[in-house]
PDB file of C-alpha atoms in Angstrom:
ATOM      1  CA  UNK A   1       0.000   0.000   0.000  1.00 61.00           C
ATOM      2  CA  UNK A   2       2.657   2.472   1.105  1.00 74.00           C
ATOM      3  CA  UNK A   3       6.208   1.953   2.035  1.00 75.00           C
ATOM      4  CA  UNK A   4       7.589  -1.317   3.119  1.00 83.00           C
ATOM      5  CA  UNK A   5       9.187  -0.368   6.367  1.00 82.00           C
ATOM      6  CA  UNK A   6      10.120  -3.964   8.226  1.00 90.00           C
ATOM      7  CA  UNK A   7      10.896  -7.053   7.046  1.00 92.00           C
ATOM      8  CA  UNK A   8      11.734 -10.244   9.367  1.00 93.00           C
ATOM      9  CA  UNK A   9      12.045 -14.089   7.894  1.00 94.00           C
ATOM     10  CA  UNK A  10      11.020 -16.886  10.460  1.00 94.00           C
ATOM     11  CA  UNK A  11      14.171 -19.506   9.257  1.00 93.00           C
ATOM     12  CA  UNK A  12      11.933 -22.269  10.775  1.00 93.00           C
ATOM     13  CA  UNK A  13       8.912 -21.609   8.629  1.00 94.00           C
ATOM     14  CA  UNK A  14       9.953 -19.418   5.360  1.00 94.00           C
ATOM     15  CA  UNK A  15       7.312 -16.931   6.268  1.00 96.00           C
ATOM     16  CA  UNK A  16       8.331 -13.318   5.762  1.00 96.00           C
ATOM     17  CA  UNK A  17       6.479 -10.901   7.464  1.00 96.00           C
ATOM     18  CA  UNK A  18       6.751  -7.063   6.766  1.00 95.00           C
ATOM     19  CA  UNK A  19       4.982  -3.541   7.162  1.00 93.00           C
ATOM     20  CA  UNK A  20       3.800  -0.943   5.104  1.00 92.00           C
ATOM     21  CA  UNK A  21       3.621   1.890   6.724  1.00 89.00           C
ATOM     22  CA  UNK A  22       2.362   5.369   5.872  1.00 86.00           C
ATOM     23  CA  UNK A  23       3.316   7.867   8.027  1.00 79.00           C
ATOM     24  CA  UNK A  24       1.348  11.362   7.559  1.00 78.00           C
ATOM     25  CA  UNK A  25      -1.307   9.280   7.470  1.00 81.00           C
ATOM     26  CA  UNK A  26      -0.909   7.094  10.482  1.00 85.00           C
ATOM     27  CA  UNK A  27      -2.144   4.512   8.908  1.00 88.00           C
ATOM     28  CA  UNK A  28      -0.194   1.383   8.850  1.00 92.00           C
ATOM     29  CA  UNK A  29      -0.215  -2.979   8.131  1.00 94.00           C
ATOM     30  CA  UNK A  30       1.730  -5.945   8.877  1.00 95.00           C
ATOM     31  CA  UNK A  31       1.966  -8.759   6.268  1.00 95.00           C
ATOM     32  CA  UNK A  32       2.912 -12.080   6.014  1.00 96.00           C
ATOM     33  CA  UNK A  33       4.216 -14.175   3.079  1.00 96.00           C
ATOM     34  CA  UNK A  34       4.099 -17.526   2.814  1.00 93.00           C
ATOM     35  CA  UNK A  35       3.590 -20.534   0.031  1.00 93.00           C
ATOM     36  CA  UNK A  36       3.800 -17.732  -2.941  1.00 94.00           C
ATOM     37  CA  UNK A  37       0.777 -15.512  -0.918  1.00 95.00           C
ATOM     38  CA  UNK A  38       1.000 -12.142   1.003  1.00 93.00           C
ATOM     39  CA  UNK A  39      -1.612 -12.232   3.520  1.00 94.00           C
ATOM     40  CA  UNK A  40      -2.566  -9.054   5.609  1.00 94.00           C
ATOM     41  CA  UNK A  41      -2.516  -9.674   9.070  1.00 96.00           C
ATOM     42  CA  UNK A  42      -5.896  -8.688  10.910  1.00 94.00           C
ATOM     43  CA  UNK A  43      -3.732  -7.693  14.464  1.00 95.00           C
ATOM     44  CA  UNK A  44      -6.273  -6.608  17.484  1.00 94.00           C
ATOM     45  CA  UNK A  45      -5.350  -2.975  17.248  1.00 91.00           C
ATOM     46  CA  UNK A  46      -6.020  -1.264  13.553  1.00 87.00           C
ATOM     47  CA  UNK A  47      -2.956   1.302  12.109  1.00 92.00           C
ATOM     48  CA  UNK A  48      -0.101  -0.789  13.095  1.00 94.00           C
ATOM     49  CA  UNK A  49       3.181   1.491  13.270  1.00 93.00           C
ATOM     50  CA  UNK A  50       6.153  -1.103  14.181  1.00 94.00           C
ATOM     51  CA  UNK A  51       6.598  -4.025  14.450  1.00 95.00           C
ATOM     52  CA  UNK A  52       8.917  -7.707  15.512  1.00 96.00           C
ATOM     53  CA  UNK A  53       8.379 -11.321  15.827  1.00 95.00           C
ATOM     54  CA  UNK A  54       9.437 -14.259  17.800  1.00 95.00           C
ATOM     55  CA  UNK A  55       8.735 -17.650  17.419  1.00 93.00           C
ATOM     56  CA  UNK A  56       5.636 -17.508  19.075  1.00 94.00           C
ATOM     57  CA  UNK A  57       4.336 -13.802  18.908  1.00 96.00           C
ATOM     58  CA  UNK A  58       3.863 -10.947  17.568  1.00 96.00           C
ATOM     59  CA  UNK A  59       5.198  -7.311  19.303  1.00 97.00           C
ATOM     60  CA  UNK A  60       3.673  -3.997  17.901  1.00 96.00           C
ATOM     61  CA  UNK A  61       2.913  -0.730  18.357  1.00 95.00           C
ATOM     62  CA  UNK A  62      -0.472   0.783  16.932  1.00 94.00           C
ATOM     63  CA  UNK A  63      -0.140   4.314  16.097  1.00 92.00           C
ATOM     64  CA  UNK A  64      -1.646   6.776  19.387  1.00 91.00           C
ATOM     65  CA  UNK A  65       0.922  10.076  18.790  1.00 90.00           C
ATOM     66  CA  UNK A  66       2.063  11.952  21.663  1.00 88.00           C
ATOM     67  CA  UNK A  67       2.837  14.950  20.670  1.00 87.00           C
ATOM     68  CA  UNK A  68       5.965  17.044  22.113  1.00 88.00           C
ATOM     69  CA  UNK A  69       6.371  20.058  20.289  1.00 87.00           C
ATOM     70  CA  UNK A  70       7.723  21.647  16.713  1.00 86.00           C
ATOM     71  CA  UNK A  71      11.313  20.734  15.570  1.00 86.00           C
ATOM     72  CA  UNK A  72      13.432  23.035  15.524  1.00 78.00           C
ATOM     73  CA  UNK A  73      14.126  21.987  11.663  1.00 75.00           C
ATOM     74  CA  UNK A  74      10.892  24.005  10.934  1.00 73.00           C
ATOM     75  CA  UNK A  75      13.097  27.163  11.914  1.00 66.00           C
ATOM     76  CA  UNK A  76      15.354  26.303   9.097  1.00 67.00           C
ATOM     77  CA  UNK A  77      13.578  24.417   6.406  1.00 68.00           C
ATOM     78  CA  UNK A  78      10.032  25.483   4.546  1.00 62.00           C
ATOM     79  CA  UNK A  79       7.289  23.254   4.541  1.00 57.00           C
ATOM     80  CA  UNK A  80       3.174  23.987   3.760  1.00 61.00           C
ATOM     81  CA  UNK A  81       2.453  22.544   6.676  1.00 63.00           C
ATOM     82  CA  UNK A  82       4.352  22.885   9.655  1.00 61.00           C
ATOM     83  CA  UNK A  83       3.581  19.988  11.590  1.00 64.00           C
ATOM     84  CA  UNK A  84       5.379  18.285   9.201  1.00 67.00           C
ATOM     85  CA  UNK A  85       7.949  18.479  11.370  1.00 80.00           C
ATOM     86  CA  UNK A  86       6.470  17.991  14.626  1.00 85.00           C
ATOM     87  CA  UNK A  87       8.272  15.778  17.358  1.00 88.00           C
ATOM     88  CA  UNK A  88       6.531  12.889  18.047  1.00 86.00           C
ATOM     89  CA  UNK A  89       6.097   9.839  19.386  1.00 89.00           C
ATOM     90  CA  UNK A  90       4.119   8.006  17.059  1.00 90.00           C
ATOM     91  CA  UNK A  91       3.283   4.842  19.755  1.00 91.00           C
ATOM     92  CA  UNK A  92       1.871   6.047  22.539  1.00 89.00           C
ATOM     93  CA  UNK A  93       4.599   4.693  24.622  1.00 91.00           C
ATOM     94  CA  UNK A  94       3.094   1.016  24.446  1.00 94.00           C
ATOM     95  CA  UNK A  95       3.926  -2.357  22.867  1.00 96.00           C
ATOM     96  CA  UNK A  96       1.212  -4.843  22.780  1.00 97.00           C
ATOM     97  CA  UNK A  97       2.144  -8.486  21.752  1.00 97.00           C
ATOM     98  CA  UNK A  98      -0.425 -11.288  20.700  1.00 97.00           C
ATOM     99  CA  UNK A  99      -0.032 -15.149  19.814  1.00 96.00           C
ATOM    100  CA  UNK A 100       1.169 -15.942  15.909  1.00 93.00           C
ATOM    101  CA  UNK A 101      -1.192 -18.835  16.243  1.00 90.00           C
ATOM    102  CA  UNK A 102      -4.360 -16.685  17.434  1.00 92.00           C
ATOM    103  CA  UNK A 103      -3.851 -13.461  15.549  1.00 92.00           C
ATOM    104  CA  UNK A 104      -7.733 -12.300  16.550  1.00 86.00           C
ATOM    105  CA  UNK A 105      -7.314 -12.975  20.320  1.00 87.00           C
ATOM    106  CA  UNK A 106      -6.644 -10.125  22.745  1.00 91.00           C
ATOM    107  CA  UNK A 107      -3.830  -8.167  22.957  1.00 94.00           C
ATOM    108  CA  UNK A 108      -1.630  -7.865  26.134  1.00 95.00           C
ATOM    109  CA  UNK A 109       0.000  -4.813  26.778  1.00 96.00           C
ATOM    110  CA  UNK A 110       3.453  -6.057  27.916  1.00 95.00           C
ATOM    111  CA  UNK A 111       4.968  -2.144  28.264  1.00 94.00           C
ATOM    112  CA  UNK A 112       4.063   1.379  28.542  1.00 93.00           C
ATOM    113  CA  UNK A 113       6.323   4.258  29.145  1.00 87.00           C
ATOM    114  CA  UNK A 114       5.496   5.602  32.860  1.00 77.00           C
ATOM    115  CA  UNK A 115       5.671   9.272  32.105  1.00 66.00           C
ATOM    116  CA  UNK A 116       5.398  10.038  28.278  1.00 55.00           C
ATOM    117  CA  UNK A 117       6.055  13.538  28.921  1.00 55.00           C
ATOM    118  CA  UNK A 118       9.229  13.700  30.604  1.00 63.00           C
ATOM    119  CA  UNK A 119      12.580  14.670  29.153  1.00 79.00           C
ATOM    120  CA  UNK A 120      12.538  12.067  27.067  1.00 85.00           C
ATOM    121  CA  UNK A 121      11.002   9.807  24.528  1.00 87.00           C
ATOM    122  CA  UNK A 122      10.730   6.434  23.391  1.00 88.00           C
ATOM    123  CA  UNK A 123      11.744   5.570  20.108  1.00 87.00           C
ATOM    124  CA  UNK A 124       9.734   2.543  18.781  1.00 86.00           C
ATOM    125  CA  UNK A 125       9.849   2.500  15.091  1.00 85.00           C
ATOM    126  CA  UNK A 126      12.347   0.121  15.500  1.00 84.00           C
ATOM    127  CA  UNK A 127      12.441  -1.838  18.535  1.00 93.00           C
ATOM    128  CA  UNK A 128      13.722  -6.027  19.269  1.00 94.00           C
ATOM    129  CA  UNK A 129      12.413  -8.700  21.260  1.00 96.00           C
ATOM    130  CA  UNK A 130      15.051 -11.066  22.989  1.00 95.00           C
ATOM    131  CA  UNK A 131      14.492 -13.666  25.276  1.00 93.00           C
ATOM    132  CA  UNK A 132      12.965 -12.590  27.948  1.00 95.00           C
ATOM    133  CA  UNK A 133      13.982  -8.495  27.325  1.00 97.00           C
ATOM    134  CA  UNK A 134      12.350  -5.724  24.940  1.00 96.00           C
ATOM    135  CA  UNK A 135      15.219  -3.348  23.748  1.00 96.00           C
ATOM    136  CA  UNK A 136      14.412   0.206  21.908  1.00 94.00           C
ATOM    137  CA  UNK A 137      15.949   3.660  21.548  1.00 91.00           C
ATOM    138  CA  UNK A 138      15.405   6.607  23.987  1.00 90.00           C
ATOM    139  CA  UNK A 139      16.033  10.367  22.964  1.00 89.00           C
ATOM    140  CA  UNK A 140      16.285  13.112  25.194  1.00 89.00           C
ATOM    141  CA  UNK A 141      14.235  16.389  24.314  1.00 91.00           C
ATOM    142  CA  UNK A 142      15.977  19.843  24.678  1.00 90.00           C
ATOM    143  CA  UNK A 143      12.999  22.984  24.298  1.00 89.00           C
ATOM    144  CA  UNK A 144      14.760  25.759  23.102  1.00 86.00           C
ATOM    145  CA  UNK A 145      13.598  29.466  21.886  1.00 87.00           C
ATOM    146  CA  UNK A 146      14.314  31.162  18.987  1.00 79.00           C
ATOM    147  CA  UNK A 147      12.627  34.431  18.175  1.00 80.00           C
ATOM    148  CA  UNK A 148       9.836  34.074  20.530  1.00 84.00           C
ATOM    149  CA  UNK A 149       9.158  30.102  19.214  1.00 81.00           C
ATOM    150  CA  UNK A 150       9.665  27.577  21.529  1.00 85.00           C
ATOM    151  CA  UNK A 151      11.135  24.419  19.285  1.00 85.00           C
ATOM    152  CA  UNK A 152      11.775  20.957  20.695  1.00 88.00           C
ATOM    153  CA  UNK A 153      14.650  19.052  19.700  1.00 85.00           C
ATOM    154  CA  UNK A 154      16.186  15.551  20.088  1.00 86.00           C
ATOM    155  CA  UNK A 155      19.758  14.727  21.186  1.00 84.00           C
ATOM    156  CA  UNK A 156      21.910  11.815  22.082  1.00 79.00           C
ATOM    157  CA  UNK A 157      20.120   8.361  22.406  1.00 82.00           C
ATOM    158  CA  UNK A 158      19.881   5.670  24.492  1.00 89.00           C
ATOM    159  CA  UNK A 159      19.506   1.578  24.137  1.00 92.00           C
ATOM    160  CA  UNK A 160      16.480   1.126  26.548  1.00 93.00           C
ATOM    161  CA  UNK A 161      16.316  -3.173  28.021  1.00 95.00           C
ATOM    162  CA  UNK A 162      13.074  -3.874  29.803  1.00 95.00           C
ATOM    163  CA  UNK A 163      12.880  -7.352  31.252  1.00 96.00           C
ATOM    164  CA  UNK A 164       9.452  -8.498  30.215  1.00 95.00           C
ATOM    165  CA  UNK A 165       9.277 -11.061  32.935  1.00 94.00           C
ATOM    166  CA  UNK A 166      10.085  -8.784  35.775  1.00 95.00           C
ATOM    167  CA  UNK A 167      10.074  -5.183  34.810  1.00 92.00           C
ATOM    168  CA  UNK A 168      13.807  -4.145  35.056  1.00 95.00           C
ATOM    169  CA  UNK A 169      14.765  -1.654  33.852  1.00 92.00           C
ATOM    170  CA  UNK A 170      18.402  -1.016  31.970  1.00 94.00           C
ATOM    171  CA  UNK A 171      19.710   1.870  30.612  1.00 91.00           C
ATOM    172  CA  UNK A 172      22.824   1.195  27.641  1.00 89.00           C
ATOM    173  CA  UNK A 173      24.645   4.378  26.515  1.00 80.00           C
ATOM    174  CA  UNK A 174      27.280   4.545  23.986  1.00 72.00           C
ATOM    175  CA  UNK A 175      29.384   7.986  24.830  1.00 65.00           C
TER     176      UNK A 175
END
């Protein structure tokens, strides 16, 4: 439909399974290939944004922005529409997961950012399921004012480990 944005091959199975994803719209799809057939996977939340699979589930994120403020690119670059460059986070802060054999039962929300808000924000347009851990990106947000217009801005980022089993909570920095 739009652009392919994730692709992941189960070795066990052949199945491929990948997204298409429009943003602007917030409208987005996970697929799955398999015997020479793309099938469109009917997930329990609509407007899927990301995406990852294990063995025996499926990890998403259905698109509920947050929004945090205007980029500071907008001071530098022209767009018709402004909010083009709005920072966001395009999650909602939660990952849901459900069974690959039981696509249409209910989805368990297995993490939500505590404070979605803060000086920071999750990055889950690409996140990874290991074991027993969830790992995704963090960016801080700076505010800063230029001519009267306050502007948000990301810096530095952060590998983010939540153990799924008991809720630890591990933050990896590369300086």
């Amino acid at each position: 439909e739009f652009g392919v944005s994730q692709w992941y091959l189960d070795q066990e199975t052949g199945e491929v399974f990948y997204s298409s994803v429009d943003l602007r719209g917030e409208i987005g799809s996970v697929y799955r290939y398999r015997d020479g057939n793309h099938e469109k996977l009917r997930l329990p939340n609509e407007n899927i944004f990301s995406f990852a699979v294990t063995k025996d589930r499926i990890y998403y994120t259905a698109y509920d922005p947050v929004y945090y403020g205007i980029s500071t690119a907008t001071a530098v670059m022209s767009a018709d529409d402004p909010s083009y460059f709005s920072v966001l986070d395009r999650s909602g802060g939660k990952v849901y997961a459900v069974d690959r054999d039981n696509l249409s039962g209910e989805a368990e929300l297995i993490y939500e950012t505590e404070d979605v808000s803060a000086g920071s924000m999750p990055r889950f347009n690409e996140f990874v399921v290991m074991g027993d851990y969830l790992f995704y990106y963090e960016v801080e947000l700076e505010v800063e004012v230029v001519n009267g217009t306050e502007y948000t801005r990301t810096s530095g980022s952060s590998r983010i480990r939540i153990g799924l089993k008991d809720g630890s909570f591990t933050r990896i920095s590369f300086e």
